[in-house]
Short mmCIF file of C-alpha atoms in Angstrom, two decimals:
data_model
loop_
_atom_site.label_atom_id
_atom_site.label_comp_id
_atom_site.label_asym_id
_atom_site.label_seq_id
_atom_site.Cartn_x
_atom_site.Cartn_y
_atom_site.Cartn_z
CA GLU A 1 -8.88 -10.52 75.76
CA ILE A 2 -8.51 -11.18 79.47
CA VAL A 3 -5.21 -12.89 80.22
CA LEU A 4 -5.10 -15.07 83.34
CA THR A 5 -1.70 -15.59 84.96
CA GLN A 6 -1.40 -18.44 87.44
CA SER A 7 1.32 -18.75 90.04
CA PRO A 8 3.32 -20.59 90.98
CA GLY A 9 3.80 -22.82 87.97
CA THR A 10 4.57 -25.77 90.23
CA LEU A 11 3.84 -26.24 93.91
CA SER A 12 5.70 -29.02 95.75
CA LEU A 13 3.93 -29.99 98.96
CA SER A 14 3.35 -32.97 101.21
CA PRO A 15 0.00 -34.60 101.98
CA GLY A 16 -1.71 -32.77 104.83
CA GLU A 17 -0.20 -29.41 103.91
CA ARG A 18 -2.12 -26.35 102.76
CA ALA A 19 -1.98 -25.31 99.10
CA THR A 20 -2.56 -21.74 97.96
CA LEU A 21 -2.87 -21.16 94.22
CA SER A 22 -3.08 -17.72 92.65
CA CYS A 23 -4.79 -16.47 89.50
CA ARG A 24 -4.38 -12.88 88.39
CA ALA A 25 -6.45 -11.34 85.60
CA SER A 26 -5.11 -8.68 83.22
CA GLN A 27 -8.21 -6.57 83.82
CA ILE A 28 -10.99 -6.40 86.36
CA LEU A 29 -13.49 -9.21 85.92
CA SER A 30 -17.05 -7.97 85.96
CA GLY A 31 -19.06 -10.00 88.39
CA THR A 32 -17.38 -13.16 89.62
CA TYR A 33 -17.04 -15.00 86.32
CA LEU A 34 -14.11 -17.06 87.51
CA ALA A 35 -13.90 -20.84 87.87
CA TRP A 36 -11.30 -23.39 88.92
CA TYR A 37 -10.77 -26.86 87.45
CA GLN A 38 -8.68 -29.84 88.45
CA GLN A 39 -7.14 -32.07 85.80
CA LYS A 40 -5.41 -35.38 86.38
CA PRO A 41 -3.31 -37.16 83.72
CA GLY A 42 -5.43 -38.77 81.04
CA GLN A 43 -8.64 -37.24 82.35
CA ALA A 44 -10.90 -34.38 81.38
CA PRO A 45 -10.90 -31.33 83.65
CA ARG A 46 -13.30 -31.36 86.59
CA LEU A 47 -15.10 -28.25 87.83
CA LEU A 48 -14.17 -27.41 91.42
CA ILE A 49 -15.27 -23.82 91.98
CA TYR A 50 -17.49 -21.47 90.01
CA ASP A 51 -18.43 -17.83 90.48
CA ALA A 52 -15.09 -17.43 92.28
CA SER A 53 -16.16 -19.06 95.54
CA THR A 54 -18.99 -21.58 95.07
CA ARG A 55 -18.05 -25.24 95.28
CA ALA A 56 -19.40 -27.42 92.50
CA THR A 57 -21.55 -30.42 93.31
CA GLY A 58 -19.66 -33.14 95.15
CA ILE A 59 -16.49 -31.12 95.76
CA PRO A 60 -15.06 -31.60 99.26
CA ASP A 61 -15.02 -28.60 101.56
CA ARG A 62 -11.23 -28.65 101.79
CA PHE A 63 -11.39 -26.79 98.47
CA SER A 64 -12.27 -23.11 98.68
CA GLY A 65 -12.13 -20.16 96.34
CA SER A 66 -11.90 -16.47 97.05
CA GLY A 67 -11.15 -13.17 95.40
CA SER A 68 -12.62 -10.50 93.20
CA GLY A 69 -11.55 -7.89 90.70
CA THR A 70 -8.23 -9.12 89.34
CA ASP A 71 -6.95 -11.43 92.09
CA PHE A 72 -8.32 -14.87 92.86
CA ILE A 73 -7.15 -17.70 95.11
CA LEU A 74 -7.84 -21.42 95.25
CA THR A 75 -7.03 -22.94 98.63
CA ILE A 76 -6.80 -26.63 99.45
CA SER A 77 -6.81 -26.72 103.22
CA ARG A 78 -5.18 -30.15 103.69
CA LEU A 79 -3.85 -31.98 100.68
CA GLU A 80 -5.08 -35.51 100.17
CA PRO A 81 -3.16 -37.93 97.91
CA GLU A 82 -5.82 -37.57 95.21
CA ASP A 83 -5.40 -33.77 95.08
CA PHE A 84 -2.03 -33.88 93.34
CA ALA A 85 -2.93 -32.66 89.87
CA VAL A 86 -2.93 -29.59 87.62
CA TYR A 87 -5.30 -26.75 88.44
CA TYR A 88 -6.60 -24.18 85.97
CA CYS A 89 -8.46 -20.94 86.53
CA HIS A 90 -10.97 -19.88 83.91
CA HIS A 91 -12.67 -16.63 83.02
CA PHE A 92 -16.09 -17.05 81.40
CA GLY A 93 -17.72 -13.63 81.53
CA THR A 94 -17.31 -12.68 77.92
CA SER A 95 -15.81 -13.85 74.65
CA PRO A 96 -13.11 -14.91 74.30
CA LEU A 97 -13.23 -17.14 77.34
CA THR A 98 -9.74 -17.80 78.63
CA PHE A 99 -7.84 -20.19 80.88
CA GLY A 100 -4.76 -19.63 82.97
CA GLY A 101 -1.65 -21.61 82.18
CA GLY A 102 -2.15 -23.96 85.10
CA THR A 103 -0.47 -24.76 88.42
CA LYS A 104 0.85 -28.24 88.97
CA VAL A 105 0.58 -29.45 92.55
CA GLU A 106 3.12 -32.21 93.00
CA ILE A 107 4.15 -34.43 95.87
CA LYS A 108 7.23 -33.18 97.65
CA GLU B 1 -26.28 -39.27 84.67
CA VAL B 2 -24.89 -36.60 82.37
CA LYS B 3 -22.76 -37.99 79.56
CA LEU B 4 -20.89 -36.27 76.77
CA VAL B 5 -19.35 -38.63 74.25
CA ASN B 6 -16.85 -37.26 71.77
CA SER B 7 -16.22 -38.87 68.43
CA GLY B 8 -14.58 -38.15 65.11
CA GLY B 9 -10.89 -37.75 65.89
CA VAL B 10 -8.41 -38.84 63.26
CA VAL B 11 -5.18 -37.93 61.56
CA VAL B 12 -5.69 -35.33 58.85
CA GLN B 13 -3.31 -33.57 56.49
CA PRO B 14 -2.60 -29.84 56.70
CA GLY B 15 -5.27 -27.94 54.78
CA GLY B 16 -7.77 -30.71 55.34
CA SER B 17 -11.16 -30.73 57.03
CA LEU B 18 -12.75 -32.69 59.84
CA ARG B 19 -16.05 -32.75 61.67
CA LEU B 20 -16.18 -33.56 65.36
CA SER B 21 -19.32 -34.74 67.10
CA CYS B 22 -20.43 -34.82 70.71
CA ALA B 23 -23.45 -36.85 71.79
CA ALA B 24 -25.15 -35.63 74.96
CA SER B 25 -27.46 -37.44 77.36
CA GLY B 26 -28.74 -37.19 80.91
CA PHE B 27 -29.89 -33.56 80.77
CA THR B 28 -32.20 -31.33 78.77
CA PHE B 29 -29.78 -30.54 75.97
CA ASP B 30 -31.62 -27.55 74.53
CA ASP B 31 -31.57 -25.71 77.87
CA TYR B 32 -27.80 -25.20 77.90
CA SER B 33 -25.02 -23.62 75.91
CA MET B 34 -22.29 -25.94 74.72
CA HIS B 35 -18.59 -25.34 74.21
CA TRP B 36 -15.53 -26.79 72.55
CA VAL B 37 -12.21 -26.63 74.40
CA ARG B 38 -8.92 -28.01 73.14
CA GLN B 39 -5.66 -29.06 74.71
CA PRO B 40 -2.48 -29.57 72.68
CA PRO B 41 -0.45 -32.56 73.88
CA GLY B 42 1.32 -31.71 77.12
CA LYS B 43 -0.05 -28.17 77.20
CA GLY B 44 -2.86 -26.17 78.78
CA LEU B 45 -6.50 -25.61 77.94
CA GLU B 46 -7.73 -23.32 75.16
CA TRP B 47 -11.35 -22.36 74.69
CA VAL B 48 -12.43 -22.75 71.07
CA SER B 49 -16.10 -21.90 70.65
CA VAL B 50 -19.54 -21.62 72.24
CA ILE B 51 -23.05 -22.04 70.88
CA SER B 52 -26.13 -20.81 72.71
CA TRP B 53 -28.89 -23.14 73.81
CA ASP B 54 -30.94 -22.44 70.69
CA GLY B 55 -28.06 -22.19 68.25
CA GLY B 56 -28.81 -18.53 67.67
CA SER B 57 -25.49 -17.21 68.94
CA THR B 58 -21.98 -18.45 68.36
CA TYR B 59 -18.57 -17.13 69.36
CA TYR B 60 -15.06 -18.23 68.47
CA ALA B 61 -11.49 -17.85 69.60
CA ASP B 62 -9.50 -15.68 67.20
CA SER B 63 -7.24 -18.65 66.44
CA VAL B 64 -10.11 -20.53 64.75
CA LYS B 65 -12.42 -17.77 63.56
CA GLY B 66 -13.30 -18.15 59.91
CA ARG B 67 -12.05 -21.75 59.81
CA PHE B 68 -14.19 -23.56 62.41
CA THR B 69 -17.98 -23.66 62.67
CA ILE B 70 -19.87 -24.80 65.74
CA SER B 71 -23.40 -26.14 65.39
CA ARG B 72 -25.93 -28.20 67.25
CA ASP B 73 -28.94 -30.38 66.51
CA ASN B 74 -31.22 -30.22 69.51
CA SER B 75 -33.47 -32.94 68.04
CA LYS B 76 -30.49 -35.31 68.20
CA ASN B 77 -28.90 -33.97 71.41
CA SER B 78 -25.72 -33.46 69.44
CA LEU B 79 -23.00 -30.84 69.14
CA TYR B 80 -20.65 -30.47 66.20
CA LEU B 81 -17.45 -28.71 65.22
CA GLN B 82 -16.64 -28.38 61.54
CA MET B 83 -12.94 -27.69 61.17
CA ASN B 84 -11.53 -26.48 57.85
CA SER B 85 -8.10 -25.35 56.67
CA LEU B 86 -6.43 -27.30 59.44
CA THR B 87 -2.84 -26.59 60.39
CA THR B 88 -0.39 -28.40 62.63
CA GLU B 89 -1.23 -25.84 65.32
CA ASP B 90 -4.71 -27.35 65.53
CA THR B 91 -3.32 -30.67 66.77
CA ALA B 92 -4.95 -31.20 70.15
CA LEU B 93 -7.36 -33.17 72.27
CA TYR B 94 -10.77 -31.62 71.65
CA TYR B 95 -13.32 -31.65 74.47
CA CYS B 96 -16.98 -30.77 74.32
CA ALA B 97 -18.24 -29.21 77.51
CA LYS B 98 -21.63 -28.25 78.92
CA GLY B 99 -22.28 -24.76 80.18
CA ARG B 100 -23.42 -24.82 83.78
CA GLY B 101 -25.79 -21.88 83.64
CA TYR B 102 -29.35 -22.38 82.44
CA SER B 103 -29.84 -20.65 79.06
CA SER B 104 -26.61 -18.68 79.48
CA SER B 105 -23.68 -18.66 77.07
CA TRP B 106 -21.45 -17.30 79.82
CA SER B 107 -20.94 -19.90 82.48
CA SER B 108 -18.40 -22.37 83.71
CA PHE B 109 -18.32 -25.93 82.40
CA ASP B 110 -19.79 -28.52 84.70
CA TYR B 111 -19.46 -31.58 82.47
CA TRP B 112 -16.84 -32.53 79.90
CA GLY B 113 -16.56 -35.20 77.28
CA GLN B 114 -13.63 -37.59 77.29
CA GLY B 115 -12.00 -35.76 74.42
CA THR B 116 -11.07 -36.76 70.91
CA LEU B 117 -7.57 -36.46 69.53
CA VAL B 118 -7.12 -34.55 66.30
CA THR B 119 -3.68 -34.84 64.74
CA VAL B 120 -2.82 -32.63 61.79
CA SER B 121 0.22 -34.05 60.06
CA SER B 122 1.49 -34.79 56.60
#
C-alpha cells in the first residue's frame, strides 16, 4: 500500500499569501496518478488537480500542482478567503487507493 | 448537470448489515467506474471500494474486504454498497464518487455525492 504523508498538518496564513502544501509518497508513483482535493466543513471534497498538475474544470489558475516520483506540491499563489479549507492528496494508480491525512489551511 | 445522490444511512447495531445506494444522473453512467469513500467524523478520507464501468471488476480496502460488496445496476444508473458484519470502526460519512477517466478504474474522482452517515452503535 502506498502511504501518502502530507505536511504541514496545519498552515496558518493570511489572505493574499502563498500556500505551499506537500505530499510525499512511500514509494515512487508510476505515472502521475496523484490528485488534490479541497474540502470545506459540511461539504464533499472537490477535485482541484489531477494527474499531478492538471487543473480540474472550473478551478482557478491560482491553484497549481507539481511533482513526480514521490514528492508532490500543491501551490495556491494568493489565498482568497474561500480557500481556507482542508486539502487532501490522493493516489489512484492502483488498489488500494489512498489519501493523505490532509493539510488544514487556516486564517492567521 | 452531474448529480450523485446518496441514500440509506441509519443507525445500526454492531454485527448488523446495511445497504447504501447512490443514484446517478447527468452523465453516461455505464461509461465510468464508481467508488465508495468514507470519512469518520472529524477525520480524513478513506477509500473503500471501486467497481468498473461494466461491473466486471471490483476492488476493496483491506479494512472492508470480505464484509462489504460493491455493485451497480447500469439500467437504473445506481451504485450500491452492501455492508455486513458492521463494527463501530465503520461509523463514517459514506460518499459515492465518480471516476474521472473514461472506462478506467484508476482515476481521480471528479464528482461526489453529498454523503450518507452510517452510525454503528449499540
